Coordinates of C-alpha atoms in Angstrom, one line a residue:
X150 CA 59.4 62.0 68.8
X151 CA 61.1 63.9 66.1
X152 CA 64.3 66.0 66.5
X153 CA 62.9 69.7 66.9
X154 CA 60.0 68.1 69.0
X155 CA 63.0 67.2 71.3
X156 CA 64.8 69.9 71.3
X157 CA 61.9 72.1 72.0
X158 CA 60.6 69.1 75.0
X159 CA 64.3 69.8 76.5
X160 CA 65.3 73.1 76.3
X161 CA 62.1 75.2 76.2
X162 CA 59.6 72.7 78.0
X163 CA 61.4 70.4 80.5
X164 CA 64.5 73.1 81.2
X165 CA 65.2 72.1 84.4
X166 CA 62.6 68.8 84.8
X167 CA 64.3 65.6 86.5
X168 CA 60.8 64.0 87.1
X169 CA 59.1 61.4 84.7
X170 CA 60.7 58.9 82.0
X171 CA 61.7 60.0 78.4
X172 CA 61.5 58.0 75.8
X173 CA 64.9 56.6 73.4
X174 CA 64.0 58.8 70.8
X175 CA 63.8 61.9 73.1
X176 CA 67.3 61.5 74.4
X177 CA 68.9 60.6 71.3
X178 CA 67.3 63.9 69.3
X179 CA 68.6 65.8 71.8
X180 CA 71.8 64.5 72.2
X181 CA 72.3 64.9 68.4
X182 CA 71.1 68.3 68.9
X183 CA 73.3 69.3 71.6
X184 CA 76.3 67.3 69.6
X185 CA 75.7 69.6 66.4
X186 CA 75.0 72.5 68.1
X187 CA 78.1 72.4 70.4
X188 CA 80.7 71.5 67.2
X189 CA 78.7 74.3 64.9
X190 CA 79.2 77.1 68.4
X191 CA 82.9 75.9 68.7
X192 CA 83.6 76.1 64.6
X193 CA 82.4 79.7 64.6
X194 CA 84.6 80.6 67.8
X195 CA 87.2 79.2 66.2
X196 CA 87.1 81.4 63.6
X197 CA 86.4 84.7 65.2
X198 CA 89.9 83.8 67.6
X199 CA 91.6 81.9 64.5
X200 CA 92.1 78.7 66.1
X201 CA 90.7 76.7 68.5
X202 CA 93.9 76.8 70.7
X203 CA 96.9 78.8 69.8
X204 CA 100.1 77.3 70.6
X205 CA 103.2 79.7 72.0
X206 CA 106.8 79.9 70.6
X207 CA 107.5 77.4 73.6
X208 CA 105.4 75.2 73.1
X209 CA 102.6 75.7 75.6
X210 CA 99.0 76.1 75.2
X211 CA 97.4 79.3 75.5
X212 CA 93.6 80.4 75.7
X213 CA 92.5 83.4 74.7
X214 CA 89.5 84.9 76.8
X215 CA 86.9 84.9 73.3
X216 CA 88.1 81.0 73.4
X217 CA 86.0 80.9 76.3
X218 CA 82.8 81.7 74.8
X219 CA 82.8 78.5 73.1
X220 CA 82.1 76.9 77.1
X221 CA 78.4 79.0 77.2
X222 CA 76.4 76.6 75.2
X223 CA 77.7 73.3 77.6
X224 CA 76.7 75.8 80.5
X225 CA 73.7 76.8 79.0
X226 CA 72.6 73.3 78.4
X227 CA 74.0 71.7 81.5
X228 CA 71.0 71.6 83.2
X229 CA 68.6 70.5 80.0
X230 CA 71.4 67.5 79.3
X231 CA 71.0 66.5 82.9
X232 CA 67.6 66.7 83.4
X233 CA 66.9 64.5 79.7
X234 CA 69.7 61.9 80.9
X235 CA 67.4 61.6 84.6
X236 CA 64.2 61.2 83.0
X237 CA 65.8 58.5 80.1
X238 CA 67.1 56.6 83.3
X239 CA 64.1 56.5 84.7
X240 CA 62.5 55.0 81.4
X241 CA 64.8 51.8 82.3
X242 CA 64.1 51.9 85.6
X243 CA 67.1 53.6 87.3
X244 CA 67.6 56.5 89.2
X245 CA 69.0 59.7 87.8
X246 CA 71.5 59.6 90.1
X247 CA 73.2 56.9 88.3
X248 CA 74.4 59.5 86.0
X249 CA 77.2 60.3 89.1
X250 CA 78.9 57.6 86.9
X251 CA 80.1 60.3 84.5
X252 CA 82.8 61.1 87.1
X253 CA 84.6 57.6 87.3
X254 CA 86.5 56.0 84.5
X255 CA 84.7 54.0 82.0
X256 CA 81.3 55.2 83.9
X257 CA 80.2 56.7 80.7
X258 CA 80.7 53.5 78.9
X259 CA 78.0 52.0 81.6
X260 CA 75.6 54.9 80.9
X261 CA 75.7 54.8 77.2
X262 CA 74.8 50.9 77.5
X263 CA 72.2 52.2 79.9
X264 CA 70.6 54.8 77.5
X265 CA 70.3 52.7 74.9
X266 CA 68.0 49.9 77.0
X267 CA 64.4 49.6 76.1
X268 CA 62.4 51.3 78.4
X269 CA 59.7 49.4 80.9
X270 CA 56.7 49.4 79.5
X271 CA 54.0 50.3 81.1
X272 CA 54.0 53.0 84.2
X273 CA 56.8 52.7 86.8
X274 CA 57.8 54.4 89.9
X275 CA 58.7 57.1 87.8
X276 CA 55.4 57.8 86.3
X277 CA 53.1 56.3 82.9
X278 CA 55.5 54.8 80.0
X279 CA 56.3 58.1 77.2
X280 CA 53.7 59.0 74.8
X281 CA 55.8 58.7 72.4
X282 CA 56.7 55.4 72.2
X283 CA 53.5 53.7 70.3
X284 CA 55.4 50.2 69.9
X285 CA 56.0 49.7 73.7
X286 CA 52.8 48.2 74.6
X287 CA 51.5 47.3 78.0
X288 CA 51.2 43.8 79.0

């Protein structure tokens, strides 16, 4: 899968879709996606407020309410991130709700190792083996 093939799969086609397996390829595009996108959103907020965080006279940290514009694109994409991170769990075998892990120290470490796995081959629980994964053959 190539990287605007994911990011259309993701946001446009599979918005809110937990079901079925995606591939390696379709989690990492989109990841870089989301990654570049997310940077490129927060760079331009930046410089409509004229820094990302303004520090006060004593020393304290201090928002300003455009600053929190930069926070609609991980909304936005909250459910498309989740939903991409199920269905590459599922490739490996796993539930999606392994991705709880995010909330405990070092659980993203354990997910990362997870997302990088080679998915079954063949169909699973979860449903047939990606398209788009012509190596993987059955055995």
């Amino acid at each position: 899968m190539q990287f605007l093939e994911s990011i259309q799969t993701c946001v446009v086609k599979k918005y809110c879709d937990f079901n079925g397996r995606a591939s390696r390829s379709e989690f990492w595009w989109y990841t870089l996606g989301y990654v570049i996108f997310s940077y490129a959103w927060a760079f331009v907020i930046g410089l409509i407020t004229g820094a990302s965080v303004m520090v006060g006279a004593d020393g304290s940290f201090q928002f300003s309410a455009v600053q929190l514009l930069s926070y609609i694109p991980s909304l936005g994409l909250l459910l498309p991130t989740l939903g991409v991170g199920a269905r590459r769990l599922h490739d490996i075998g796993k539930s999606g709700w392994w991705q709880l892990l995010y909330l405990i120290c070092c659980g993203g470490l354990v997910l990362l190792y997870f997302f990088m796995l080679e998915g079954q081959k063949g169909d699973n629980e979860y449903g047939p083996m990606p398209a788009d994964e012509p190596h993987r053959k059955y055995e």
